[in-house]
PDB file of C-alpha atoms in Angstrom:
ATOM      1  CA  MET A   1       0.047   0.169  -0.006  1.00  0.00           C
ATOM      2  CA  GLU A   2       2.740   2.482   0.884  1.00  0.00           C
ATOM      3  CA  GLU A   3       4.349   1.799  -2.629  1.00  0.00           C
ATOM      4  CA  LEU A   4       1.154   2.485  -4.263  1.00  0.00           C
ATOM      5  CA  LEU A   5       0.704   5.736  -2.433  1.00  0.00           C
ATOM      6  CA  ASP A   6       4.318   6.682  -3.095  1.00  0.00           C
ATOM      7  CA  GLN A   7       3.820   6.049  -6.954  1.00  0.00           C
ATOM      8  CA  LEU A   8       0.540   8.005  -6.946  1.00  0.00           C
ATOM      9  CA  GLU A   9       2.316  10.800  -5.218  1.00  0.00           C
ATOM     10  CA  ARG A  10       5.016  10.826  -8.038  1.00  0.00           C
ATOM     11  CA  PHE A  11       2.169  10.476 -10.761  1.00  0.00           C
ATOM     12  CA  LEU A  12      -0.613  12.972  -9.870  1.00  0.00           C
ATOM     13  CA  PRO A  13       1.388  16.081 -10.662  1.00  0.00           C
ATOM     14  CA  TYR A  14       1.715  14.765 -14.296  1.00  0.00           C
ATOM     15  CA  VAL A  15      -2.062  14.389 -14.667  1.00  0.00           C
ATOM     16  CA  ASP A  16      -3.674  17.090 -16.885  1.00  0.00           C
ATOM     17  CA  ASN A  17      -7.043  16.129 -17.868  1.00  0.00           C
ATOM     18  CA  TRP A  18     -10.370  14.661 -15.868  1.00  0.00           C
ATOM     19  CA  ALA A  19     -10.438  11.602 -18.028  1.00  0.00           C
ATOM     20  CA  THR A  20      -7.099  10.178 -16.553  1.00  0.00           C
ATOM     21  CA  CYS A  21      -7.979  11.676 -13.198  1.00  0.00           C
ATOM     22  CA  ASP A  22     -11.252   9.901 -12.911  1.00  0.00           C
ATOM     23  CA  THR A  23      -9.944   6.567 -14.224  1.00  0.00           C
ATOM     24  CA  ILE A  24      -7.374   5.983 -11.277  1.00  0.00           C
ATOM     25  CA  SER A  25      -9.141   3.905  -8.988  1.00  0.00           C
ATOM     26  CA  PRO A  26      -6.840   1.153  -7.120  1.00  0.00           C
ATOM     27  CA  ARG A  27      -9.041  -1.537  -5.489  1.00  0.00           C
ATOM     28  CA  LEU A  28      -6.557  -1.727  -2.798  1.00  0.00           C
ATOM     29  CA  PHE A  29      -7.624   1.573  -1.192  1.00  0.00           C
ATOM     30  CA  ARG A  30     -10.732  -0.220   0.048  1.00  0.00           C
ATOM     31  CA  LYS A  31      -8.538  -2.333   2.463  1.00  0.00           C
ATOM     32  CA  ASN A  32      -6.783   0.685   3.943  1.00  0.00           C
ATOM     33  CA  LEU A  33      -9.248   3.599   4.048  1.00  0.00           C
ATOM     34  CA  LEU A  34      -7.721   5.281   7.127  1.00  0.00           C
ATOM     35  CA  LEU A  35      -4.448   5.556   5.338  1.00  0.00           C
ATOM     36  CA  VAL A  36      -5.970   6.613   2.187  1.00  0.00           C
ATOM     37  CA  TYR A  37      -7.992   9.284   3.908  1.00  0.00           C
ATOM     38  CA  GLU A  38      -4.846  10.842   5.372  1.00  0.00           C
ATOM     39  CA  HIS A  39      -3.605  11.150   1.645  1.00  0.00           C
ATOM     40  CA  VAL A  40      -6.827  12.440   0.426  1.00  0.00           C
ATOM     41  CA  ARG A  41      -6.598  15.213   2.948  1.00  0.00           C
ATOM     42  CA  LYS A  42      -3.165  16.194   1.298  1.00  0.00           C
ATOM     43  CA  TRP A  43      -4.581  15.863  -2.184  1.00  0.00           C
ATOM     44  CA  LEU A  44      -7.243  18.148  -1.244  1.00  0.00           C
ATOM     45  CA  ASN A  45      -4.919  20.888  -0.257  1.00  0.00           C
ATOM     46  CA  SER A  46      -2.659  20.637  -3.426  1.00  0.00           C
ATOM     47  CA  GLU A  47      -2.081  23.386  -5.709  1.00  0.00           C
ATOM     48  CA  ASP A  48      -2.574  21.030  -8.650  1.00  0.00           C
ATOM     49  CA  THR A  49      -6.016  21.253 -10.028  1.00  0.00           C
ATOM     50  CA  TYR A  50      -6.221  17.342 -10.884  1.00  0.00           C
ATOM     51  CA  THR A  51      -4.521  16.222  -7.738  1.00  0.00           C
ATOM     52  CA  VAL A  52      -7.566  17.976  -5.742  1.00  0.00           C
ATOM     53  CA  ARG A  53      -9.805  16.286  -8.269  1.00  0.00           C
ATOM     54  CA  PHE A  54      -8.272  13.049  -7.560  1.00  0.00           C
ATOM     55  CA  GLY A  55      -8.940  13.529  -3.875  1.00  0.00           C
ATOM     56  CA  LEU A  56     -12.484  14.457  -4.240  1.00  0.00           C
ATOM     57  CA  VAL A  57     -13.260  11.501  -6.876  1.00  0.00           C
ATOM     58  CA  THR A  58     -11.579   9.373  -4.049  1.00  0.00           C
ATOM     59  CA  LEU A  59     -13.949  10.606  -1.335  1.00  0.00           C
ATOM     60  CA  LEU A  60     -16.772  10.010  -3.611  1.00  0.00           C
ATOM     61  CA  GLU A  61     -16.030   6.476  -4.596  1.00  0.00           C
ATOM     62  CA  TYR A  62     -14.663   5.257  -1.012  1.00  0.00           C
ATOM     63  CA  PHE A  63     -16.327   7.167   1.522  1.00  0.00           C
ATOM     64  CA  LEU A  64     -19.884   7.691   0.564  1.00  0.00           C
ATOM     65  CA  ASP A  65     -21.225   4.381   2.112  1.00  0.00           C
ATOM     66  CA  GLU A  66     -22.806   3.464   5.407  1.00  0.00           C
ATOM     67  CA  GLY A  67     -19.607   3.352   7.181  1.00  0.00           C
ATOM     68  CA  PHE A  68     -19.197   7.222   6.911  1.00  0.00           C
TER      69      PHE A  68
END
């Protein structure tokens, strides 16, 4: 999971369109929601438009169920 998040951190600044941003959806996120949420908070505060969008899309996909 750490490797996945590290690679995402490296990749996200290069995302420059909504289609690429919205198709990134690692299934592994579901098994590590607390760790993912820590990164989502960081992504939401980014200066990069599509990094912020990725944070929002991740929230919509993984954090809109009865557990939250």
